[in-house]
Coordinates of C-alpha atoms and ligand atoms in Angstrom, one line a residue:
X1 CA 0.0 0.0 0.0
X2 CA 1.4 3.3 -1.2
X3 CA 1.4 5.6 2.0
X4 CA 1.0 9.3 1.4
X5 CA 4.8 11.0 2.9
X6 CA 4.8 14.8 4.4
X7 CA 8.5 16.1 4.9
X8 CA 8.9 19.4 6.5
X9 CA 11.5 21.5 5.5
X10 CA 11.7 19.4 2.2
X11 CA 13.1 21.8 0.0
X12 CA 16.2 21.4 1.1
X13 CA 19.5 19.5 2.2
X14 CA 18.4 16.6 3.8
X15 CA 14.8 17.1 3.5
X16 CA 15.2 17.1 0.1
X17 CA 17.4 14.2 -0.3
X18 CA 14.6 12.2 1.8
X19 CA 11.6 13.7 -0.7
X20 CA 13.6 11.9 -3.4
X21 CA 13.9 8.7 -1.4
X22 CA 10.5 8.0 -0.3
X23 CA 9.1 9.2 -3.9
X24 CA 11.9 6.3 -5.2
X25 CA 9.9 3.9 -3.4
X26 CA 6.5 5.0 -4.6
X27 CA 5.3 7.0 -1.9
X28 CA 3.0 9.8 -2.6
X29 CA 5.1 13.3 -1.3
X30 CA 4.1 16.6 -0.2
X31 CA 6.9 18.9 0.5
X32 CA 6.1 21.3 3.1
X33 CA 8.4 24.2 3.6
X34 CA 8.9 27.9 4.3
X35 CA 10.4 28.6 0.8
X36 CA 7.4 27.6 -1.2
X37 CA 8.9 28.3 -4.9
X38 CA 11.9 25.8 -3.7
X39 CA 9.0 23.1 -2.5
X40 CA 7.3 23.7 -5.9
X41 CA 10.2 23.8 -7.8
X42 CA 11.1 19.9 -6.2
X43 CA 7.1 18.9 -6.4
X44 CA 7.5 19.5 -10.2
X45 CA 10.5 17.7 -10.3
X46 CA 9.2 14.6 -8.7
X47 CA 6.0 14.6 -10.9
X48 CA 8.4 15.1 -14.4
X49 CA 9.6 11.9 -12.8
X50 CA 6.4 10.5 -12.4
X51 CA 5.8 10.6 -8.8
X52 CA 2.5 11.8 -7.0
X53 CA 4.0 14.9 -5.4
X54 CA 2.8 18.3 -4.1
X55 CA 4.2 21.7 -2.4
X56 CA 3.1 23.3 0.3
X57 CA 4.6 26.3 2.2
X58 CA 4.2 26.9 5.5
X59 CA 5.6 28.2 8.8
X60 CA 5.6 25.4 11.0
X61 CA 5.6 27.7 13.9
X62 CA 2.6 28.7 13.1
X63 CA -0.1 26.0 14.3
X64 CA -3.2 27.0 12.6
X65 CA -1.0 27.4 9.0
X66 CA 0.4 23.7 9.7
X67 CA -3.2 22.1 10.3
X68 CA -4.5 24.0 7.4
X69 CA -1.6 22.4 5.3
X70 CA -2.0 19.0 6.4
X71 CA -5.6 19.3 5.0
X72 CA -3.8 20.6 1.8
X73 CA -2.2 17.3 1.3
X74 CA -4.7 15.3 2.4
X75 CA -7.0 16.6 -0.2
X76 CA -4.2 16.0 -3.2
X77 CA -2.7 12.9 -1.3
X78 CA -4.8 11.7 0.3
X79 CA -4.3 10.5 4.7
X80 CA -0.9 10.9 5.8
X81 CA 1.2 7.7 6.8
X82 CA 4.4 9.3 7.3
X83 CA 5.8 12.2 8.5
X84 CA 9.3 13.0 8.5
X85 CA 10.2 16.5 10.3
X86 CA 13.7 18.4 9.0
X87 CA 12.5 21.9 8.9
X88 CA 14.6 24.0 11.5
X89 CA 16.6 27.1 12.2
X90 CA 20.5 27.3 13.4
X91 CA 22.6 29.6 14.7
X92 CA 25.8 30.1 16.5
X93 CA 26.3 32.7 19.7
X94 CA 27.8 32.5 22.3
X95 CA 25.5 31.6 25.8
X96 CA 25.3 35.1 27.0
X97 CA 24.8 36.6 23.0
X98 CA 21.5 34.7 22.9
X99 CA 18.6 37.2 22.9
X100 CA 15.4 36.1 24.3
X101 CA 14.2 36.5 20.2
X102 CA 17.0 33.8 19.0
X103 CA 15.8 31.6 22.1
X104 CA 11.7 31.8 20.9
X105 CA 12.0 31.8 17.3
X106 CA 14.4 28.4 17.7
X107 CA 12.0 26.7 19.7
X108 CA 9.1 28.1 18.3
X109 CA 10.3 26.2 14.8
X110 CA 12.2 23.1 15.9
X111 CA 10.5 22.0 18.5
X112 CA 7.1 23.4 18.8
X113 CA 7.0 23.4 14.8
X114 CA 7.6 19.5 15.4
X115 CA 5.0 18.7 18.0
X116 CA 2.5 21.1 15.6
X117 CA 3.2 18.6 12.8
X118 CA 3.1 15.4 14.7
X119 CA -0.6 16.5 16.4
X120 CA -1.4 17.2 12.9
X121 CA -0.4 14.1 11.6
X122 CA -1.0 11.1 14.1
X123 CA -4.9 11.3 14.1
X124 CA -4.1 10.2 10.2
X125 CA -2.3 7.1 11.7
X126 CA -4.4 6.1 14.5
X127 CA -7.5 5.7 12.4
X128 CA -5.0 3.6 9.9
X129 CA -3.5 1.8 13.1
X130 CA 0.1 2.7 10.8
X131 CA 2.4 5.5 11.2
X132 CA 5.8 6.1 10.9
X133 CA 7.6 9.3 12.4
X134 CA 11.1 10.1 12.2
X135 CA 12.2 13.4 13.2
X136 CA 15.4 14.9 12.1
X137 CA 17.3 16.3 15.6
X138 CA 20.9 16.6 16.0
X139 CA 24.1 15.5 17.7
X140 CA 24.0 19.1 19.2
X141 CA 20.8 17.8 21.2
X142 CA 22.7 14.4 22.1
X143 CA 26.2 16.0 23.6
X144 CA 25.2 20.0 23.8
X145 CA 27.4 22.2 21.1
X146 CA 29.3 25.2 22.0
X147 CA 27.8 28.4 21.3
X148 CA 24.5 26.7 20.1
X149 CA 22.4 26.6 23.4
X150 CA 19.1 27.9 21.7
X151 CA 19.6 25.3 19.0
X152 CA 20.8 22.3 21.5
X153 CA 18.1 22.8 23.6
X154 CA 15.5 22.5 20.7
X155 CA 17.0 19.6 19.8
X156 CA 17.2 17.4 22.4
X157 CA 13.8 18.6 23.5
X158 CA 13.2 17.2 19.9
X159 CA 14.6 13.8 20.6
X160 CA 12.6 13.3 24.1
X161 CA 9.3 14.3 22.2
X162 CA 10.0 11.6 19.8
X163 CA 10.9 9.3 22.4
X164 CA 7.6 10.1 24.6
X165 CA 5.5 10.0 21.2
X166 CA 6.7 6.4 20.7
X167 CA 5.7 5.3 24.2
X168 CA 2.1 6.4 23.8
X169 CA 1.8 5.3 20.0
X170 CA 3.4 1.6 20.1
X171 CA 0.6 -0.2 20.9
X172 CA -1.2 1.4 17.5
X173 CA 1.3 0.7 15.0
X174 CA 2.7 3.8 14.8
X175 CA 6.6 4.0 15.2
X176 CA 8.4 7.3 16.0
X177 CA 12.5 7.5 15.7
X178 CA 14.9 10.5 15.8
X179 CA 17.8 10.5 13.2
X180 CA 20.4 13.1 15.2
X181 CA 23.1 14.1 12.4
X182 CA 26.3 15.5 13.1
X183 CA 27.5 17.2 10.2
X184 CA 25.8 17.1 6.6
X185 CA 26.8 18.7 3.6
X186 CA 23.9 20.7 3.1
X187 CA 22.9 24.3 2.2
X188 CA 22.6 25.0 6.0
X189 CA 26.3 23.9 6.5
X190 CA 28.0 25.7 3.8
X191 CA 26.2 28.9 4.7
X192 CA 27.7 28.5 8.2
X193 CA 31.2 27.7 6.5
X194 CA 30.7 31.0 4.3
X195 CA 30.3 33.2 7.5
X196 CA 33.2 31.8 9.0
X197 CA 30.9 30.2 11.9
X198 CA 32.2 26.5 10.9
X199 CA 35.4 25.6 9.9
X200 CA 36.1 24.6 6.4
X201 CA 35.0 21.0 5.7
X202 CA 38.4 19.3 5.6
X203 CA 39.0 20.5 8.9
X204 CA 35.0 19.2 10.0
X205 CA 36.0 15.8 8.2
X206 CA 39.0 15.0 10.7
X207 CA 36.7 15.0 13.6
X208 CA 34.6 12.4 12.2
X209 CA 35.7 9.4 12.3
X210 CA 34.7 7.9 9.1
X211 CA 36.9 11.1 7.7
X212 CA 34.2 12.8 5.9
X213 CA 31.2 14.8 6.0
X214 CA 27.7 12.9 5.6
X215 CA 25.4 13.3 2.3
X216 CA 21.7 13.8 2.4
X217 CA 21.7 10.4 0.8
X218 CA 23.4 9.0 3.9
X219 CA 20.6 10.2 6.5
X220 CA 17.8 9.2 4.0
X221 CA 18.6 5.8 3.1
X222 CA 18.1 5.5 7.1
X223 CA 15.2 7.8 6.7
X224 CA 13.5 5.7 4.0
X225 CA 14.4 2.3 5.8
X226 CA 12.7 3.7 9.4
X227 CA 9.6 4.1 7.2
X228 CA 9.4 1.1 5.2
X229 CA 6.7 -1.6 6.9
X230 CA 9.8 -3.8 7.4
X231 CA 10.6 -1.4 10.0
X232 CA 7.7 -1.6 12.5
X233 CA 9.4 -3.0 15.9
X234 CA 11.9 -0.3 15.9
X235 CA 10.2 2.5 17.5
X236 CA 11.6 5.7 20.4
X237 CA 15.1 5.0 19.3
X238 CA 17.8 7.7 18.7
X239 CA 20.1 6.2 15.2
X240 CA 23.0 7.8 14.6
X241 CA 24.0 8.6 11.2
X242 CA 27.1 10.3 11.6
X243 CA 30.4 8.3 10.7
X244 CA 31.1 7.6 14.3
X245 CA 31.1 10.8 15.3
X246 CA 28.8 10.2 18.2
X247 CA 28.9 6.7 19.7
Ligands
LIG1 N1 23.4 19.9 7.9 C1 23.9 19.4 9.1 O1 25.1 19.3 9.3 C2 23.0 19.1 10.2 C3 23.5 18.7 11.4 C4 22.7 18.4 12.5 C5 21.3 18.5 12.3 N2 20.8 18.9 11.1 C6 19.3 19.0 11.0 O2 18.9 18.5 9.8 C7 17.7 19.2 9.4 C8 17.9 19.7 8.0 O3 19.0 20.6 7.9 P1 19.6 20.9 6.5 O4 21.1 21.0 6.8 O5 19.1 20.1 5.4 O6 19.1 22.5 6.4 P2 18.6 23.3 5.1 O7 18.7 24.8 5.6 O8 19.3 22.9 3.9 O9 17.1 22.9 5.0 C9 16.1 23.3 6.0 C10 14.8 23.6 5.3 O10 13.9 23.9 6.4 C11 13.1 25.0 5.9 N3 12.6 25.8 7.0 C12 13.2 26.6 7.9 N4 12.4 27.1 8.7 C13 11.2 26.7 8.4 C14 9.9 26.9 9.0 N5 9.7 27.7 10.0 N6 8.8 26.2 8.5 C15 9.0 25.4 7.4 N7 10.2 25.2 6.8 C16 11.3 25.8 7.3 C17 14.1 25.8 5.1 O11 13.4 26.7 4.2 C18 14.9 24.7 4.4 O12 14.3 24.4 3.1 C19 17.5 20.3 10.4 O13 16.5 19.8 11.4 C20 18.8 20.5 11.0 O14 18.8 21.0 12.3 C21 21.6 19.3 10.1

């Protein structure tokens, strides 16, 4: 059975890399992101490649916007099976540099935007009794990450949501998984890189064990797998992706 995929912050970098996964193995895809010509522009892709696929942009900070989305895709796609959330913001500052703005608008998105996506979604799965969740958090949330606090937080508030959303969802088929990565080359990376806030990413590959930096096909083929129906007694684990990095 074909299960209809929403991926936040699809658009882009990993998001974007798992869009083209899940379409790969047939599932309908809606793209939801806050650059909506970038989520169009891969929706149109997808279809010239013959997959079901649609765009919709959205905050998802903002609750009522992602509920009105989710009934978007549900009337092009149909009920939603899977949800994959990668939409977040970064940001580097040292502890005392964080304004109390930084601090809101980082939770507001990657954490609060993730619990507004999985209330949205998980009615969609309970009435199936099938869901699968995997939410995109970070090694930052796993080990903290200096000058990150507002972004480390969010994250591993992430990972205990997904944790806590696995407890209470096991028993009706729905599994929910975190993927934390450490360092992808993505848009979001080399924009860091370009303002000097990351080192260079020969310097980034030494500290990974595996000696290089991950691909959005890395994280997605784990991604895909977590949402695959061979997948369904995994559920509330946190799978590194990382080339060691974290252990
Ligand atoms: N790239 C890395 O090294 C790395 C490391 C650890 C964790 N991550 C996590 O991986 C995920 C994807 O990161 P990426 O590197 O692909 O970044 P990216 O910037 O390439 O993609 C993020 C996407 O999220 C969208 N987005 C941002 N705010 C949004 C909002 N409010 N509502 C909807 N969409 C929004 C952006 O428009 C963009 O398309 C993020 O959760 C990030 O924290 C990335």
């Amino acid at each position: 059975m074909s299960r209809t995929a929403v991926v936040t912050g699809g658009a882009s970098g990993l998001g974007r890399a798992i869009c083209q996964h899940l379409a790969r193995q047939d599932r309908p895809v809606a793209v939801l992101d806050l650059d909506g010509d970038a989520a169009e522009r891969l929706a149109g892709e997808l279809r010239g490649k013959k997959h079901r696929a649609v765009a919709v942009q959205v905050d998802v900070a903002d609750r009522v916007a992602v509920d009105k989305a989710f009934d978007e895709v549900r009337a092009a796609l149909g009920s939603v099976g899977i949800l994959v959330t990668s939409a977040a913001v970064s940001g580097f500052l040292p502890f005392e540099q964080v304004t109390s703005g930084d601090w809101t608008r980082t939770i507001a998105v990657n954490l609060t935007g993730t619990f507004n996506c999985l209330q949205s979604a998980i009615p969609d799965m309970t009435a199936e009794s099938w869901g699968r969740i995997v939410t995109i958090s970070s090694a930052a949330g796993q080990t903290g990450s200096l000058r990150q606090a507002h972004y480390a937080a969010s994250k591993g508030g992430v990972i205990a949501l997904t944790k806590t959303v696995a407890l209470e969802y096991a028993a009706k088929g729905i599994t929910a998984n975190t993927i934390p990565p450490f360092t992808v080359d993505t848009p979001l990376l080399r924009a860091a890189q370009k303002s000097k806030l990351l080192p260079g990413s020969e310097v980034l590959a030494r500290m990974i064990p595996a000696r290089r930096l991950g691909t959005g096909d890395d994280i997605a083929a784990m991604c895909a797998f977590l949402c695959s129906d061979e997948a369904g007694y995994i559920t509330g684990q946190v799978i590194g992706v990382n080339g060691g990095a974290v252990t």
